[in-house]
Coordinates of N, CA and C in Angstrom, one line a residue:
M1 N 10.7 -21.0 -28.1 CA 9.7 -19.9 -28.3 C 9.4 -19.3 -27.0
N2 N 9.4 -18.0 -27.0 CA 9.0 -17.2 -25.8 C 7.5 -17.2 -25.6
D3 N 7.0 -17.6 -24.5 CA 5.5 -17.6 -24.3 C 5.1 -16.4 -23.5
R4 N 5.9 -15.5 -23.2 CA 5.6 -14.2 -22.5 C 6.0 -13.0 -23.4
F5 N 5.2 -12.0 -23.2 CA 5.5 -10.8 -23.9 C 4.9 -9.6 -23.0
V6 N 5.4 -8.4 -23.3 CA 5.0 -7.3 -22.5 C 4.3 -6.3 -23.4
I7 N 3.2 -5.8 -22.9 CA 2.4 -4.8 -23.6 C 2.4 -3.6 -22.7
Q8 N 2.8 -2.5 -23.2 CA 2.8 -1.2 -22.4 C 1.6 -0.4 -22.9
P9 N 1.0 0.4 -21.9 CA -0.1 1.3 -22.3 C 0.5 2.4 -23.3
I10 N -0.3 2.7 -24.3 CA 0.1 3.8 -25.2 C -0.7 5.1 -24.8
A11 N -1.8 4.8 -24.0 CA -2.7 5.9 -23.7 C -3.5 5.5 -22.5
F12 N -4.3 6.5 -22.0 CA -5.3 6.2 -20.9 C -6.6 6.9 -21.2
V13 N -7.7 6.3 -20.8 CA -9.0 6.8 -21.0 C -9.3 7.9 -19.9
H14 N -9.9 9.0 -20.4 CA -10.5 10.0 -19.5 C -12.0 10.0 -19.7
S15 N -12.7 9.8 -18.7 CA -14.2 9.7 -18.8 C -14.9 10.1 -17.5
Q16 N -16.1 10.6 -17.7 CA -16.9 10.9 -16.5 C -17.4 9.6 -15.8
R17 N -17.3 8.6 -16.6 CA -17.8 7.3 -16.0 C -16.6 6.6 -15.3
A18 N -16.7 6.5 -14.0 CA -15.6 5.9 -13.2 C -15.9 4.5 -12.8
E19 N -17.1 4.1 -12.8 CA -17.4 2.7 -12.3 C -17.8 1.8 -13.5
V20 N -17.5 0.5 -13.3 CA -17.9 -0.4 -14.4 C -19.3 -0.8 -14.2
R21 N -20.1 -0.6 -15.3 CA -21.5 -1.0 -15.4 C -21.7 -1.7 -16.7
D22 N -22.7 -2.5 -16.8 CA -22.9 -3.3 -18.1 C -23.6 -2.5 -19.2
D23 N -24.3 -1.4 -18.9 CA -25.1 -0.8 -20.0 C -25.0 0.7 -20.0
G24 N -25.5 1.3 -21.1 CA -25.5 2.7 -21.3 C -24.2 3.4 -21.7
W25 N -23.4 2.7 -22.5 CA -22.1 3.2 -22.8 C -22.1 4.4 -23.7
D26 N -23.1 4.6 -24.5 CA -23.1 5.8 -25.4 C -23.5 7.1 -24.7
A27 N -23.9 7.0 -23.5 CA -24.3 8.2 -22.7 C -23.2 9.2 -22.5
V28 N -22.0 8.8 -22.4 CA -20.9 9.7 -22.0 C -19.8 9.7 -23.1
E29 N -19.3 10.8 -23.5 CA -18.2 10.9 -24.4 C -16.9 10.7 -23.6
A30 N -15.9 10.2 -24.2 CA -14.6 10.0 -23.5 C -13.5 10.6 -24.3
S31 N -12.3 10.7 -23.7 CA -11.1 11.0 -24.5 C -10.0 10.0 -24.1
I32 N -9.1 9.9 -25.1 CA -8.0 9.0 -24.9 C -6.7 9.8 -25.1
E33 N -5.9 9.9 -24.1 CA -4.7 10.7 -24.1 C -3.5 9.8 -24.2
L34 N -2.7 10.1 -25.2 CA -1.4 9.3 -25.4 C -0.5 9.6 -24.3
V35 N 0.3 8.6 -23.9 CA 1.3 8.7 -22.9 C 2.5 9.6 -23.4
G36 N 3.4 10.0 -22.5 CA 4.4 11.0 -22.7 C 5.4 10.8 -23.9
D37 N 5.7 9.5 -24.2 CA 6.7 9.3 -25.3 C 6.1 9.3 -26.7
F38 N 4.8 9.6 -26.8 CA 4.2 9.7 -28.1 C 3.9 11.1 -28.4
S39 N 4.2 11.6 -29.6 CA 3.9 12.9 -30.0 C 2.5 13.0 -30.7
A40 N 2.0 14.2 -30.8 CA 0.7 14.4 -31.5 C 0.7 13.8 -32.9
D41 N 1.9 13.8 -33.5 CA 2.0 13.2 -34.9 C 1.5 11.8 -35.0
A42 N 1.6 11.0 -33.9 CA 1.1 9.7 -33.9 C -0.4 9.6 -34.3
L43 N -1.1 10.7 -34.1 CA -2.6 10.7 -34.4 C -2.9 11.4 -35.7
A44 N -1.8 11.8 -36.4 CA -2.0 12.5 -37.7 C -2.8 11.6 -38.7
G45 N -3.9 12.2 -39.2 CA -4.7 11.5 -40.2 C -5.9 10.8 -39.6
L46 N -5.9 10.6 -38.3 CA -7.0 9.8 -37.7 C -8.4 10.4 -37.9
T47 N -8.5 11.7 -38.0 CA -9.8 12.4 -38.1 C -10.4 12.2 -39.5
E48 N -9.6 11.6 -40.4 CA -10.1 11.3 -41.8 C -11.0 10.0 -41.7
F49 N -10.9 9.3 -40.6 CA -11.7 8.1 -40.4 C -12.9 8.4 -39.5
S50 N -14.0 7.8 -39.7 CA -15.2 8.0 -38.9 C -15.1 7.2 -37.6
H51 N -14.4 6.1 -37.6 CA -14.3 5.2 -36.5 C -12.9 4.7 -36.3
A52 N -12.7 4.3 -35.0 CA -11.4 3.7 -34.7 C -11.7 2.5 -33.8
E53 N -10.8 1.5 -33.8 CA -10.9 0.4 -32.9 C -9.9 0.6 -31.8
I54 N -10.4 0.6 -30.5 CA -9.6 0.8 -29.3 C -9.4 -0.5 -28.6
L55 N -8.2 -0.9 -28.4 CA -7.9 -2.1 -27.6 C -7.4 -1.7 -26.3
F56 N -7.9 -2.2 -25.2 CA -7.6 -1.7 -23.9 C -7.6 -2.9 -22.9
V57 N -7.2 -2.6 -21.7 CA -7.0 -3.7 -20.7 C -8.1 -3.5 -19.6
F58 N -8.8 -4.5 -19.3 CA -9.8 -4.5 -18.2 C -9.0 -4.6 -16.9
D59 N -8.3 -3.5 -16.5 CA -7.4 -3.5 -15.5 C -8.0 -3.7 -14.1
R60 N -9.3 -3.6 -14.0 CA -10.0 -3.7 -12.7 C -10.4 -5.1 -12.4
V61 N -10.2 -6.0 -13.3 CA -10.6 -7.4 -13.1 C -9.5 -8.1 -12.4
D62 N -9.8 -8.7 -11.2 CA -8.9 -9.4 -10.4 C -8.5 -10.7 -11.1
E63 N -7.2 -11.1 -11.1 CA -6.8 -12.4 -11.7 C -7.6 -13.6 -11.2
H64 N -8.1 -13.6 -10.0 CA -8.9 -14.7 -9.5 C -10.3 -14.7 -10.1
D65 N -10.7 -13.6 -10.8 CA -12.1 -13.6 -11.4 C -12.0 -13.9 -12.9
V66 N -10.8 -14.2 -13.4 CA -10.7 -14.5 -14.8 C -11.3 -15.9 -15.1
E67 N -12.1 -16.0 -16.1 CA -12.8 -17.2 -16.5 C -12.0 -18.0 -17.5
R68 N -11.8 -19.3 -17.3 CA -11.0 -20.1 -18.2 C -11.8 -21.2 -18.8
G69 N -13.1 -21.2 -18.6 CA -14.0 -22.2 -19.1 C -15.3 -21.6 -19.6
A70 N -16.4 -22.0 -19.1 CA -17.7 -21.6 -19.5 C -18.5 -21.0 -18.4
R71 N -19.5 -20.1 -18.7 CA -20.3 -19.5 -17.7 C -21.6 -19.0 -18.4
H72 N -22.6 -18.6 -17.6 CA -23.8 -18.0 -18.1 C -23.4 -16.5 -18.2
P73 N -23.6 -15.9 -19.4 CA -23.3 -14.4 -19.5 C -24.0 -13.6 -18.5
R74 N -23.3 -12.7 -17.8 CA -23.8 -11.9 -16.8 C -24.5 -12.7 -15.7
G75 N -24.2 -13.9 -15.6 CA -24.7 -14.8 -14.5 C -26.2 -15.1 -14.7
N76 N -26.7 -14.8 -15.9 CA -28.2 -15.0 -16.2 C -28.4 -16.5 -16.6
V77 N -29.0 -17.3 -15.8 CA -29.3 -18.7 -16.1 C -30.3 -18.9 -17.2
D78 N -31.0 -17.8 -17.6 CA -31.9 -17.9 -18.7 C -31.1 -18.0 -20.1
W79 N -29.8 -17.6 -20.0 CA -29.0 -17.6 -21.2 C -28.1 -18.9 -21.1
P80 N -27.7 -19.4 -22.2 CA -26.9 -20.7 -22.1 C -25.5 -20.5 -21.5
R81 N -25.0 -21.5 -20.9 CA -23.7 -21.5 -20.4 C -22.7 -21.6 -21.7
V82 N -21.9 -20.6 -21.9 CA -21.0 -20.6 -23.1 C -19.6 -20.3 -22.6
G83 N -18.6 -20.8 -23.4 CA -17.2 -20.5 -23.2 C -16.9 -19.1 -23.2
I84 N -15.8 -18.7 -22.5 CA -15.4 -17.3 -22.4 C -15.1 -16.8 -23.8
F85 N -14.6 -17.6 -24.7 CA -14.3 -17.2 -26.0 C -15.5 -17.1 -27.0
A86 N -16.7 -17.4 -26.4 CA -18.0 -17.2 -27.2 C -18.8 -16.1 -26.6
Q87 N -18.1 -15.2 -25.9 CA -18.7 -14.0 -25.3 C -17.6 -12.9 -25.2
R88 N -18.0 -11.7 -24.9 CA -17.1 -10.5 -24.9 C -16.9 -10.0 -23.4
A89 N -17.1 -10.9 -22.5 CA -17.0 -10.5 -21.1 C -15.6 -10.0 -20.7
K90 N -15.6 -9.1 -19.6 CA -14.4 -8.5 -19.2 C -13.5 -9.5 -18.4
N91 N -14.1 -10.6 -17.9 CA -13.3 -11.5 -17.0 C -12.7 -12.6 -17.9
R92 N -11.9 -12.2 -18.9 CA -11.3 -13.1 -19.9 C -9.8 -13.2 -19.7
P93 N -9.2 -14.3 -20.2 CA -7.8 -14.4 -20.1 C -7.1 -13.2 -20.8
N94 N -6.1 -12.7 -20.2 CA -5.4 -11.5 -20.7 C -6.2 -10.2 -20.5
R95 N -7.4 -10.3 -20.2 CA -8.3 -9.1 -19.8 C -8.2 -8.0 -20.9
L96 N -8.2 -8.4 -22.2 CA -8.2 -7.4 -23.2 C -9.6 -7.1 -23.7
G97 N -9.9 -5.9 -24.0 CA -11.1 -5.4 -24.6 C -10.9 -4.8 -25.9
A98 N -11.9 -4.8 -26.8 CA -11.8 -4.1 -28.1 C -13.1 -3.5 -28.4
T99 N -13.2 -2.3 -28.8 CA -14.4 -1.6 -29.1 C -14.2 -0.7 -30.3
V100 N -15.2 -0.6 -31.2 CA -15.2 0.3 -32.3 C -15.9 1.6 -31.8
V101 N -15.2 2.7 -31.9 CA -15.8 4.0 -31.4 C -15.9 5.0 -32.5
R102 N -16.7 6.0 -32.3 CA -16.8 7.1 -33.3 C -15.8 8.1 -32.9
V103 N -15.0 8.5 -33.9 CA -14.0 9.5 -33.7 C -14.6 10.9 -33.8
L104 N -14.6 11.7 -32.7 CA -15.2 13.0 -32.7 C -14.2 14.1 -33.0
G105 N -13.0 13.8 -32.7 CA -12.0 14.9 -33.0 C -10.6 14.5 -32.3
V106 N -9.6 15.2 -32.8 CA -8.3 15.0 -32.2 C -7.8 16.4 -31.9
E107 N -7.3 16.5 -30.6 CA -6.7 17.8 -30.2 C -5.3 17.4 -29.6
G108 N -4.2 17.8 -30.3 CA -2.9 17.4 -29.8 C -2.7 15.9 -29.6
R109 N -2.5 15.4 -28.4 CA -2.3 14.0 -28.2 C -3.5 13.3 -27.6
T110 N -4.7 14.0 -27.8 CA -5.9 13.4 -27.3 C -7.0 13.2 -28.4
I111 N -7.6 12.1 -28.3 CA -8.7 11.7 -29.2 C -10.0 11.8 -28.4
R112 N -11.0 12.5 -29.0 CA -12.3 12.5 -28.4 C -13.2 11.5 -29.1
V113 N -13.9 10.7 -28.4 CA -14.6 9.5 -28.9 C -16.0 9.4 -28.3
S114 N -16.9 8.7 -28.9 CA -18.1 8.2 -28.3 C -18.2 6.7 -28.5
G115 N -18.9 6.0 -27.6 CA -19.1 4.6 -27.7 C -18.0 3.8 -27.2
L116 N -17.2 4.3 -26.3 CA -16.1 3.6 -25.7 C -16.6 3.0 -24.4
D117 N -16.6 1.6 -24.3 CA -17.1 1.0 -23.1 C -15.9 0.6 -22.1
A118 N -15.2 1.7 -21.8 CA -14.1 1.6 -20.8 C -14.2 2.8 -19.9
V119 N -13.8 2.6 -18.6 CA -14.0 3.6 -17.6 C -12.7 4.5 -17.5
D120 N -12.9 5.6 -16.7 CA -11.8 6.5 -16.5 C -10.6 5.8 -15.9
G121 N -9.4 6.1 -16.6 CA -8.2 5.5 -16.1 C -7.8 4.2 -16.8
T122 N -8.7 3.7 -17.7 CA -8.4 2.4 -18.3 C -7.2 2.6 -19.2
P123 N -6.2 1.6 -19.2 CA -5.0 1.7 -20.1 C -5.4 1.2 -21.5
V124 N -5.0 2.0 -22.5 CA -5.2 1.6 -23.9 C -3.9 1.1 -24.4
V125 N -4.0 0.0 -25.2 CA -2.8 -0.7 -25.7 C -2.7 -0.5 -27.2
D126 N -3.7 -0.1 -27.9 CA -3.6 0.1 -29.3 C -4.8 0.9 -29.8
I127 N -4.6 1.6 -30.9 CA -5.7 2.4 -31.6 C -5.5 2.1 -33.1
K128 N -6.6 1.7 -33.7 CA -6.5 1.3 -35.1 C -7.7 2.0 -35.8
P129 N -7.5 2.6 -37.0 CA -8.6 3.1 -37.8 C -9.4 2.0 -38.3
V130 N -10.7 2.2 -38.4 CA -11.6 1.2 -38.9 C -11.6 1.3 -40.4
L131 N -11.3 0.3 -41.1 CA -11.3 0.2 -42.6 C -12.5 -0.7 -43.0
K132 N -13.3 -0.2 -43.9 CA -14.5 -1.1 -44.2 C -14.0 -2.4 -44.8
E133 N -12.8 -2.5 -45.4 CA -12.3 -3.7 -45.9 C -12.0 -4.7 -44.8
F134 N -11.9 -4.3 -43.5 CA -11.7 -5.2 -42.4 C -13.0 -5.5 -41.7
L135 N -14.1 -5.0 -42.1 CA -15.4 -5.3 -41.5 C -15.8 -6.7 -42.0
P136 N -16.7 -7.3 -41.3 CA -17.1 -8.7 -41.8 C -17.6 -8.7 -43.2
R137 N -17.2 -9.7 -43.9 CA -17.6 -10.0 -45.3 C -18.7 -11.0 -45.2
G138 N -19.9 -10.6 -45.8 CA -21.0 -11.5 -45.7 C -21.9 -11.2 -44.5
D139 N -22.9 -12.1 -44.3 CA -23.8 -11.9 -43.2 C -23.1 -12.2 -41.9
V140 N -23.6 -11.6 -40.9 CA -23.2 -11.8 -39.5 C -24.3 -12.5 -38.8
R141 N -24.0 -13.6 -38.1 CA -25.0 -14.3 -37.3 C -24.6 -14.4 -35.9
Q142 N -25.5 -14.5 -35.0 CA -25.3 -14.6 -33.6 C -26.5 -15.2 -32.9
P143 N -26.3 -15.8 -31.7 CA -27.5 -16.4 -31.0 C -28.4 -15.3 -30.5
R144 N -29.7 -15.7 -30.3 CA -30.7 -14.7 -29.8 C -30.3 -14.1 -28.4
W145 N -29.7 -14.9 -27.6 CA -29.4 -14.4 -26.2 C -28.4 -13.2 -26.3
V146 N -27.6 -13.1 -27.3 CA -26.7 -12.0 -27.5 C -27.5 -10.7 -27.7
S147 N -28.5 -10.7 -28.6 CA -29.3 -9.6 -28.8 C -30.0 -9.1 -27.5
E148 N -30.5 -10.1 -26.7 CA -31.1 -9.7 -25.5 C -30.1 -9.1 -24.5
L149 N -28.9 -9.6 -24.4 CA -27.9 -9.1 -23.5 C -27.5 -7.7 -24.0
M150 N -27.4 -7.5 -25.3 CA -26.9 -6.2 -25.8 C -28.0 -5.1 -25.9
G151 N -29.3 -5.5 -25.5 CA -30.4 -4.6 -25.7 C -30.2 -3.2 -25.2
A152 N -29.6 -3.0 -24.0 CA -29.4 -1.7 -23.5 C -27.9 -1.3 -23.3
Y153 N -27.1 -2.1 -23.9 CA -25.6 -1.9 -23.7 C -25.2 -0.5 -24.2
W154 N -25.6 -0.1 -25.3 CA -25.2 1.2 -25.8 C -26.1 2.4 -25.3
S155 N -27.4 2.1 -25.2 CA -28.3 3.2 -24.9 C -28.5 3.3 -23.4

């Protein structure tokens, strides 16, 4: 079994937000432009969906900063020390991020979106329409510290 694989960027983020910050991600619209070997046809039909899930690479995280155990989210000791797989931090193995965005429009090989928590130049590795049948079935639960952490994340 091969334990290595290669993922190539299919697009790159264009945004006025160039630096990584923890909060206020809804303040700026972004666009995602497909790389050269994809035609505009690859986005055909996407505007019929209100939302898309964007999978991207936290390419600015240094390999030495990747967490392989547990930590306090955002370094806040008031929150419990939890494993990297119990949080959505950027310092994760494989440095992959996933965010559901609102699709604002498609122009040629470019998607305009809001709610993308990725900075200018971020490589995108996949784009998937959001289907309500793939949303959580039943109630969603989470610890209180997550709601505190996310309080200003989007606004």
